[in-house]
């Protein structure tokens, strides 16, 4: 990391098999630091989302290089989303297996995952649909791990996170990934009593440029 200097690390927000996310500070600005685990990350999963994405496939294949690439891939994907003004944490920097990005949350607590959000879901779904259409039809990207766990609700808007596996629309499995994303997210909203029809959502998302 060239210019960014962490003032202090506050606390772990979340810890999983593949990564740990901390809240930290650069000066007075809160940031989120995502550290990718190297020894325990599931290697075969990485391969599936790297091979076939022309932006990233020509790289060395040993474990640590792969994880560093995964980290860079998440950084690049966050950057692309932000360039399209799609809601996602702004990426600040990365180095090896460490990614620094915008912290989503209040002074008191990090933003909740969609599954824990207690506010109104109808407007959130409407916004999520719109964002997914920009993602697919304009930015030409597929999230590929979309679920109520990987959407945070920040200032009442849905924000996409966890985009290491996000692929270019030309990836040979892109359509399969998109259908799975749509299946997962439709299921969540339907369980919450919101009328969502999978095929309708698919047609909307793939319906062409929004602007
Ligand atoms: N930028 C962020 N701001 C606040 N919390 C975050 C941020 N990024 C991730 N988190 C929290 O950390 C959790 C794990 O992050 P995620 O990127 O989904 O990693 P994993 O691959 O381990 O699922 C998220 O569910 C969320 O609660
Ligand atoms: Mg996640």
PDB file of C-alpha atoms and ligand atoms in Angstrom:
ATOM      1  CA  UNK A   1       0.000   0.000   0.000  1.00  0.00           C
ATOM      2  CA  UNK A   2       1.655   3.159  -1.181  1.00  0.00           C
ATOM      3  CA  UNK A   3      -0.107   6.131   0.317  1.00  0.00           C
ATOM      4  CA  UNK A   4      -2.659   4.746   2.669  1.00  0.00           C
ATOM      5  CA  UNK A   5      -1.531   4.444   6.195  1.00  0.00           C
ATOM      6  CA  UNK A   6      -3.781   2.714   8.690  1.00  0.00           C
ATOM      7  CA  UNK A   7      -3.986   4.704  11.922  1.00  0.00           C
ATOM      8  CA  UNK A   8      -5.401   1.813  13.913  1.00  0.00           C
ATOM      9  CA  UNK A   9      -7.442  -1.334  13.578  1.00  0.00           C
ATOM     10  CA  UNK A  10     -10.624  -1.243  15.627  1.00  0.00           C
ATOM     11  CA  UNK A  11     -12.412  -4.615  15.650  1.00  0.00           C
ATOM     12  CA  UNK A  12     -13.305  -7.586  13.427  1.00  0.00           C
ATOM     13  CA  UNK A  13     -16.709  -7.076  11.801  1.00  0.00           C
ATOM     14  CA  UNK A  14     -16.919 -10.583  10.420  1.00  0.00           C
ATOM     15  CA  UNK A  15     -14.801 -13.669  10.164  1.00  0.00           C
ATOM     16  CA  UNK A  16     -15.374 -16.551   7.804  1.00  0.00           C
ATOM     17  CA  UNK A  17     -13.567 -19.489   6.243  1.00  0.00           C
ATOM     18  CA  UNK A  18     -12.103 -17.407   3.456  1.00  0.00           C
ATOM     19  CA  UNK A  19     -11.673 -13.921   4.878  1.00  0.00           C
ATOM     20  CA  UNK A  20     -11.744 -11.645   7.907  1.00  0.00           C
ATOM     21  CA  UNK A  21     -13.132  -8.111   7.684  1.00  0.00           C
ATOM     22  CA  UNK A  22     -11.987  -5.461  10.165  1.00  0.00           C
ATOM     23  CA  UNK A  23     -13.111  -1.954  10.886  1.00  0.00           C
ATOM     24  CA  UNK A  24     -10.079   0.343  10.950  1.00  0.00           C
ATOM     25  CA  UNK A  25      -9.211   4.011  10.639  1.00  0.00           C
ATOM     26  CA  UNK A  26      -7.156   6.104   8.274  1.00  0.00           C
ATOM     27  CA  UNK A  27      -6.929   9.324  10.236  1.00  0.00           C
ATOM     28  CA  UNK A  28     -10.517   9.941  11.285  1.00  0.00           C
ATOM     29  CA  UNK A  29     -12.004   8.063   8.352  1.00  0.00           C
ATOM     30  CA  UNK A  30     -13.400   4.609   9.077  1.00  0.00           C
ATOM     31  CA  UNK A  31     -12.474   1.966   6.502  1.00  0.00           C
ATOM     32  CA  UNK A  32     -13.115  -1.735   6.074  1.00  0.00           C
ATOM     33  CA  UNK A  33     -10.117  -4.025   5.680  1.00  0.00           C
ATOM     34  CA  UNK A  34     -10.758  -7.419   4.127  1.00  0.00           C
ATOM     35  CA  UNK A  35      -7.968  -9.949   4.598  1.00  0.00           C
ATOM     36  CA  UNK A  36      -8.160 -13.074   2.468  1.00  0.00           C
ATOM     37  CA  UNK A  37      -6.997 -16.242   4.165  1.00  0.00           C
ATOM     38  CA  UNK A  38      -4.368 -18.047   2.206  1.00  0.00           C
ATOM     39  CA  UNK A  39      -4.146 -21.548   3.693  1.00  0.00           C
ATOM     40  CA  UNK A  40      -7.854 -22.220   4.097  1.00  0.00           C
ATOM     41  CA  UNK A  41      -9.371 -20.640   1.029  1.00  0.00           C
ATOM     42  CA  UNK A  42     -11.066 -23.167  -1.252  1.00  0.00           C
ATOM     43  CA  UNK A  43      -8.793 -23.298  -4.246  1.00  0.00           C
ATOM     44  CA  UNK A  44     -11.116 -25.073  -6.669  1.00  0.00           C
ATOM     45  CA  UNK A  45     -13.753 -22.385  -6.226  1.00  0.00           C
ATOM     46  CA  UNK A  46     -11.326 -19.635  -7.163  1.00  0.00           C
ATOM     47  CA  UNK A  47     -10.393 -21.438 -10.358  1.00  0.00           C
ATOM     48  CA  UNK A  48     -13.945 -21.521 -11.634  1.00  0.00           C
ATOM     49  CA  UNK A  49     -14.299 -17.744 -11.540  1.00  0.00           C
ATOM     50  CA  UNK A  50     -10.815 -16.892 -12.803  1.00  0.00           C
ATOM     51  CA  UNK A  51     -10.600 -19.289 -15.709  1.00  0.00           C
ATOM     52  CA  UNK A  52     -12.956 -17.936 -18.345  1.00  0.00           C
ATOM     53  CA  UNK A  53     -12.759 -14.321 -17.230  1.00  0.00           C
ATOM     54  CA  UNK A  54     -10.465 -12.915 -19.896  1.00  0.00           C
ATOM     55  CA  UNK A  55      -9.452 -10.039 -17.670  1.00  0.00           C
ATOM     56  CA  UNK A  56      -7.630 -12.378 -15.276  1.00  0.00           C
ATOM     57  CA  UNK A  57      -6.918 -15.823 -16.668  1.00  0.00           C
ATOM     58  CA  UNK A  58      -3.269 -15.487 -17.711  1.00  0.00           C
ATOM     59  CA  UNK A  59      -1.656 -15.590 -14.308  1.00  0.00           C
ATOM     60  CA  UNK A  60       0.471 -17.942 -12.246  1.00  0.00           C
ATOM     61  CA  UNK A  61      -1.377 -20.712 -10.491  1.00  0.00           C
ATOM     62  CA  UNK A  62       0.281 -21.310  -7.109  1.00  0.00           C
ATOM     63  CA  UNK A  63      -1.922 -20.796  -4.069  1.00  0.00           C
ATOM     64  CA  UNK A  64      -0.658 -17.453  -2.759  1.00  0.00           C
ATOM     65  CA  UNK A  65      -0.481 -15.902  -6.247  1.00  0.00           C
ATOM     66  CA  UNK A  66      -4.039 -17.070  -6.790  1.00  0.00           C
ATOM     67  CA  UNK A  67      -5.249 -15.479  -3.557  1.00  0.00           C
ATOM     68  CA  UNK A  68      -3.429 -12.221  -4.383  1.00  0.00           C
ATOM     69  CA  UNK A  69      -5.133 -12.294  -7.767  1.00  0.00           C
ATOM     70  CA  UNK A  70      -8.488 -12.924  -6.068  1.00  0.00           C
ATOM     71  CA  UNK A  71      -7.900  -9.845  -3.924  1.00  0.00           C
ATOM     72  CA  UNK A  72      -6.979  -7.757  -6.966  1.00  0.00           C
ATOM     73  CA  UNK A  73     -10.018  -9.128  -8.774  1.00  0.00           C
ATOM     74  CA  UNK A  74     -12.290  -7.967  -5.963  1.00  0.00           C
ATOM     75  CA  UNK A  75     -10.608  -4.545  -6.021  1.00  0.00           C
ATOM     76  CA  UNK A  76     -11.039  -4.274  -9.809  1.00  0.00           C
ATOM     77  CA  UNK A  77     -14.666  -5.381  -9.622  1.00  0.00           C
ATOM     78  CA  UNK A  78     -15.471  -2.845  -6.886  1.00  0.00           C
ATOM     79  CA  UNK A  79     -13.790  -0.189  -8.968  1.00  0.00           C
ATOM     80  CA  UNK A  80     -15.806  -1.081 -12.060  1.00  0.00           C
ATOM     81  CA  UNK A  81     -19.069  -1.079 -10.112  1.00  0.00           C
ATOM     82  CA  UNK A  82     -18.279   2.361  -8.733  1.00  0.00           C
ATOM     83  CA  UNK A  83     -17.419   3.664 -12.182  1.00  0.00           C
ATOM     84  CA  UNK A  84     -20.901   2.628 -13.286  1.00  0.00           C
ATOM     85  CA  UNK A  85     -22.348   4.242 -10.163  1.00  0.00           C
ATOM     86  CA  UNK A  86     -23.612   0.894  -8.954  1.00  0.00           C
ATOM     87  CA  UNK A  87     -23.823   0.779  -5.157  1.00  0.00           C
ATOM     88  CA  UNK A  88     -20.769  -0.980  -3.770  1.00  0.00           C
ATOM     89  CA  UNK A  89     -18.040   0.023  -1.308  1.00  0.00           C
ATOM     90  CA  UNK A  90     -15.503   2.353  -2.893  1.00  0.00           C
ATOM     91  CA  UNK A  91     -12.176   0.471  -3.079  1.00  0.00           C
ATOM     92  CA  UNK A  92      -9.205   2.423  -1.734  1.00  0.00           C
ATOM     93  CA  UNK A  93      -6.203   0.135  -2.145  1.00  0.00           C
ATOM     94  CA  UNK A  94      -4.965  -3.442  -2.085  1.00  0.00           C
ATOM     95  CA  UNK A  95      -1.719  -5.246  -1.526  1.00  0.00           C
ATOM     96  CA  UNK A  96      -1.161  -8.998  -1.627  1.00  0.00           C
ATOM     97  CA  UNK A  97      -4.145 -10.441   0.278  1.00  0.00           C
ATOM     98  CA  UNK A  98      -5.339  -7.211   1.920  1.00  0.00           C
ATOM     99  CA  UNK A  99      -8.078  -5.004   0.495  1.00  0.00           C
ATOM    100  CA  UNK A 100      -9.039  -1.606   1.902  1.00  0.00           C
ATOM    101  CA  UNK A 101     -12.435  -0.198   1.054  1.00  0.00           C
ATOM    102  CA  UNK A 102     -15.128   2.175   2.152  1.00  0.00           C
ATOM    103  CA  UNK A 103     -16.682   1.221   5.472  1.00  0.00           C
ATOM    104  CA  UNK A 104     -20.457   0.849   5.173  1.00  0.00           C
ATOM    105  CA  UNK A 105     -22.164   1.611   8.438  1.00  0.00           C
ATOM    106  CA  UNK A 106     -22.744   4.209  11.093  1.00  0.00           C
ATOM    107  CA  UNK A 107     -20.443   5.273  13.906  1.00  0.00           C
ATOM    108  CA  UNK A 108     -22.286   2.715  16.041  1.00  0.00           C
ATOM    109  CA  UNK A 109     -22.398  -0.344  13.838  1.00  0.00           C
ATOM    110  CA  UNK A 110     -21.656  -1.774  10.411  1.00  0.00           C
ATOM    111  CA  UNK A 111     -24.535  -1.905   7.913  1.00  0.00           C
ATOM    112  CA  UNK A 112     -26.683  -5.026   8.246  1.00  0.00           C
ATOM    113  CA  UNK A 113     -26.761  -7.762   5.666  1.00  0.00           C
ATOM    114  CA  UNK A 114     -30.001  -7.762   3.701  1.00  0.00           C
ATOM    115  CA  UNK A 115     -31.172 -10.841   5.608  1.00  0.00           C
ATOM    116  CA  UNK A 116     -31.035  -8.924   8.924  1.00  0.00           C
ATOM    117  CA  UNK A 117     -32.499  -5.652   7.658  1.00  0.00           C
ATOM    118  CA  UNK A 118     -35.664  -4.691   9.488  1.00  0.00           C
ATOM    119  CA  UNK A 119     -36.817  -1.787   7.280  1.00  0.00           C
ATOM    120  CA  UNK A 120     -39.180  -1.765   4.324  1.00  0.00           C
ATOM    121  CA  UNK A 121     -38.219  -4.306   1.681  1.00  0.00           C
ATOM    122  CA  UNK A 122     -40.440  -3.230  -1.211  1.00  0.00           C
ATOM    123  CA  UNK A 123     -38.439  -0.100  -2.185  1.00  0.00           C
ATOM    124  CA  UNK A 124     -35.226  -1.994  -1.555  1.00  0.00           C
ATOM    125  CA  UNK A 125     -36.224  -4.667  -4.048  1.00  0.00           C
ATOM    126  CA  UNK A 126     -37.158  -2.025  -6.620  1.00  0.00           C
ATOM    127  CA  UNK A 127     -33.723  -0.437  -6.266  1.00  0.00           C
ATOM    128  CA  UNK A 128     -31.902  -3.777  -6.315  1.00  0.00           C
ATOM    129  CA  UNK A 129     -33.598  -4.686  -9.606  1.00  0.00           C
ATOM    130  CA  UNK A 130     -32.552  -1.425 -11.172  1.00  0.00           C
ATOM    131  CA  UNK A 131     -28.967  -1.875  -9.986  1.00  0.00           C
ATOM    132  CA  UNK A 132     -28.808  -5.454 -11.265  1.00  0.00           C
ATOM    133  CA  UNK A 133     -29.931  -4.301 -14.682  1.00  0.00           C
ATOM    134  CA  UNK A 134     -27.164  -1.696 -14.851  1.00  0.00           C
ATOM    135  CA  UNK A 135     -24.691  -4.333 -13.644  1.00  0.00           C
ATOM    136  CA  UNK A 136     -25.596  -6.820 -16.347  1.00  0.00           C
ATOM    137  CA  UNK A 137     -26.748  -4.708 -19.249  1.00  0.00           C
ATOM    138  CA  UNK A 138     -24.411  -1.712 -18.969  1.00  0.00           C
ATOM    139  CA  UNK A 139     -21.361  -2.791 -16.940  1.00  0.00           C
ATOM    140  CA  UNK A 140     -21.592  -6.314 -18.399  1.00  0.00           C
ATOM    141  CA  UNK A 141     -20.789  -8.030 -15.108  1.00  0.00           C
ATOM    142  CA  UNK A 142     -22.376 -10.885 -13.171  1.00  0.00           C
ATOM    143  CA  UNK A 143     -22.047 -10.929  -9.372  1.00  0.00           C
ATOM    144  CA  UNK A 144     -22.045 -14.746  -9.230  1.00  0.00           C
ATOM    145  CA  UNK A 145     -22.497 -15.026  -5.451  1.00  0.00           C
ATOM    146  CA  UNK A 146     -25.554 -12.874  -4.938  1.00  0.00           C
ATOM    147  CA  UNK A 147     -27.641 -13.571  -1.862  1.00  0.00           C
ATOM    148  CA  UNK A 148     -29.115 -11.866   1.187  1.00  0.00           C
ATOM    149  CA  UNK A 149     -25.655 -12.298   2.789  1.00  0.00           C
ATOM    150  CA  UNK A 150     -23.749 -10.361   0.156  1.00  0.00           C
ATOM    151  CA  UNK A 151     -25.962  -7.291   0.005  1.00  0.00           C
ATOM    152  CA  UNK A 152     -25.604  -4.723   2.785  1.00  0.00           C
ATOM    153  CA  UNK A 153     -28.240  -2.079   3.440  1.00  0.00           C
ATOM    154  CA  UNK A 154     -26.494   1.275   3.789  1.00  0.00           C
ATOM    155  CA  UNK A 155     -28.563   4.461   4.108  1.00  0.00           C
ATOM    156  CA  UNK A 156     -31.640   2.430   3.109  1.00  0.00           C
ATOM    157  CA  UNK A 157     -30.066   1.405  -0.202  1.00  0.00           C
ATOM    158  CA  UNK A 158     -28.759  -2.020  -1.261  1.00  0.00           C
ATOM    159  CA  UNK A 159     -24.962  -2.258  -1.662  1.00  0.00           C
ATOM    160  CA  UNK A 160     -23.240  -5.167  -3.354  1.00  0.00           C
ATOM    161  CA  UNK A 161     -20.283  -6.649  -1.497  1.00  0.00           C
ATOM    162  CA  UNK A 162     -18.093  -9.751  -1.779  1.00  0.00           C
ATOM    163  CA  UNK A 163     -17.301  -9.436  -5.472  1.00  0.00           C
ATOM    164  CA  UNK A 164     -14.075 -11.473  -5.798  1.00  0.00           C
ATOM    165  CA  UNK A 165     -15.942 -14.030  -7.892  1.00  0.00           C
ATOM    166  CA  UNK A 166     -17.762 -11.443 -10.035  1.00  0.00           C
ATOM    167  CA  UNK A 167     -17.183 -12.236 -13.720  1.00  0.00           C
ATOM    168  CA  UNK A 168     -17.276 -10.567 -17.043  1.00  0.00           C
ATOM    169  CA  UNK A 169     -20.442 -11.340 -19.034  1.00  0.00           C
ATOM    170  CA  UNK A 170     -18.312 -13.206 -21.618  1.00  0.00           C
ATOM    171  CA  UNK A 171     -17.359 -15.884 -19.059  1.00  0.00           C
ATOM    172  CA  UNK A 172     -18.688 -19.203 -20.431  1.00  0.00           C
ATOM    173  CA  UNK A 173     -20.706 -19.802 -17.239  1.00  0.00           C
ATOM    174  CA  UNK A 174     -21.946 -16.206 -16.927  1.00  0.00           C
ATOM    175  CA  UNK A 175     -25.536 -17.067 -17.750  1.00  0.00           C
ATOM    176  CA  UNK A 176     -25.587 -19.973 -15.317  1.00  0.00           C
ATOM    177  CA  UNK A 177     -24.191 -17.660 -12.583  1.00  0.00           C
ATOM    178  CA  UNK A 178     -26.749 -14.972 -13.398  1.00  0.00           C
ATOM    179  CA  UNK A 179     -29.640 -17.437 -13.181  1.00  0.00           C
ATOM    180  CA  UNK A 180     -28.360 -18.696  -9.848  1.00  0.00           C
ATOM    181  CA  UNK A 181     -28.065 -15.101  -8.552  1.00  0.00           C
ATOM    182  CA  UNK A 182     -31.605 -14.369  -9.643  1.00  0.00           C
ATOM    183  CA  UNK A 183     -32.884 -17.581  -8.127  1.00  0.00           C
ATOM    184  CA  UNK A 184     -31.256 -16.790  -4.745  1.00  0.00           C
ATOM    185  CA  UNK A 185     -32.403 -13.218  -4.518  1.00  0.00           C
ATOM    186  CA  UNK A 186     -35.938 -13.972  -5.763  1.00  0.00           C
ATOM    187  CA  UNK A 187     -36.254 -16.681  -3.156  1.00  0.00           C
ATOM    188  CA  UNK A 188     -35.251 -14.312  -0.389  1.00  0.00           C
ATOM    189  CA  UNK A 189     -37.762 -11.618  -1.345  1.00  0.00           C
ATOM    190  CA  UNK A 190     -40.546 -14.157  -1.925  1.00  0.00           C
ATOM    191  CA  UNK A 191     -39.994 -15.596   1.535  1.00  0.00           C
ATOM    192  CA  UNK A 192     -40.467 -12.046   2.826  1.00  0.00           C
ATOM    193  CA  UNK A 193     -43.816 -11.778   1.070  1.00  0.00           C
ATOM    194  CA  UNK A 194     -42.757  -9.697  -1.900  1.00  0.00           C
ATOM    195  CA  UNK A 195     -44.048 -10.769  -5.294  1.00  0.00           C
ATOM    196  CA  UNK A 196     -41.049 -11.712  -7.373  1.00  0.00           C
ATOM    197  CA  UNK A 197     -41.187 -13.807 -10.481  1.00  0.00           C
ATOM    198  CA  UNK A 198     -37.829 -15.229 -11.465  1.00  0.00           C
ATOM    199  CA  UNK A 199     -38.238 -15.179 -15.229  1.00  0.00           C
ATOM    200  CA  UNK A 200     -39.640 -11.666 -15.101  1.00  0.00           C
ATOM    201  CA  UNK A 201     -36.633 -10.489 -13.086  1.00  0.00           C
ATOM    202  CA  UNK A 202     -34.258 -12.261 -15.483  1.00  0.00           C
ATOM    203  CA  UNK A 203     -35.912 -10.600 -18.498  1.00  0.00           C
ATOM    204  CA  UNK A 204     -35.771  -7.221 -16.794  1.00  0.00           C
ATOM    205  CA  UNK A 205     -32.105  -7.524 -15.801  1.00  0.00           C
ATOM    206  CA  UNK A 206     -31.032  -8.674 -19.250  1.00  0.00           C
ATOM    207  CA  UNK A 207     -33.349  -6.223 -20.989  1.00  0.00           C
ATOM    208  CA  UNK A 208     -30.694  -3.800 -22.200  1.00  0.00           C
ATOM    209  CA  UNK A 209     -28.994  -0.590 -21.181  1.00  0.00           C
ATOM    210  CA  UNK A 210     -30.858   1.471 -18.601  1.00  0.00           C
ATOM    211  CA  UNK A 211     -29.836   4.943 -19.784  1.00  0.00           C
TER     212      UNK A 211
HETATM  213  N1  LIG B   1     -17.214  -2.469   3.286  1.00  0.00           N
HETATM  214  C1  LIG B   1     -17.796  -3.044   4.331  1.00  0.00           C
HETATM  215  N2  LIG B   1     -18.343  -2.291   5.328  1.00  0.00           N
HETATM  216  C2  LIG B   1     -18.948  -2.888   6.386  1.00  0.00           C
HETATM  217  N3  LIG B   1     -19.037  -4.227   6.556  1.00  0.00           N
HETATM  218  C3  LIG B   1     -18.512  -5.027   5.603  1.00  0.00           C
HETATM  219  C4  LIG B   1     -17.871  -4.481   4.458  1.00  0.00           C
HETATM  220  N4  LIG B   1     -17.433  -5.512   3.680  1.00  0.00           N
HETATM  221  C5  LIG B   1     -17.790  -6.639   4.324  1.00  0.00           C
HETATM  222  N5  LIG B   1     -18.440  -6.376   5.480  1.00  0.00           N
HETATM  223  C6  LIG B   1     -18.965  -7.354   6.451  1.00  0.00           C
HETATM  224  O1  LIG B   1     -18.137  -8.498   6.448  1.00  0.00           O
HETATM  225  C7  LIG B   1     -18.879  -9.656   6.032  1.00  0.00           C
HETATM  226  C8  LIG B   1     -17.976 -10.568   5.185  1.00  0.00           C
HETATM  227  O2  LIG B   1     -17.571  -9.871   4.020  1.00  0.00           O
HETATM  228  P1  LIG B   1     -17.616 -10.561   2.595  1.00  0.00           P
HETATM  229  O3  LIG B   1     -17.016  -9.612   1.626  1.00  0.00           O
HETATM  230  O4  LIG B   1     -19.010 -11.039   2.317  1.00  0.00           O
HETATM  231  O5  LIG B   1     -16.609 -11.771   2.793  1.00  0.00           O
HETATM  232  P2  LIG B   1     -16.775 -13.369   2.769  1.00  0.00           P
HETATM  233  O6  LIG B   1     -16.151 -13.776   1.479  1.00  0.00           O
HETATM  234  O7  LIG B   1     -15.995 -13.840   3.941  1.00  0.00           O
HETATM  235  O8  LIG B   1     -18.250 -13.695   2.824  1.00  0.00           O
HETATM  236  C9  LIG B   1     -20.080  -9.093   5.299  1.00  0.00           C
HETATM  237  O9  LIG B   1     -21.188  -9.952   5.334  1.00  0.00           O
HETATM  238  C10 LIG B   1     -20.356  -7.816   6.037  1.00  0.00           C
HETATM  239  O10 LIG B   1     -21.127  -8.066   7.195  1.00  0.00           O
HETATM  240 MG1  LIG B   2     -19.898 -12.867   1.890  1.00  0.00          MG
END
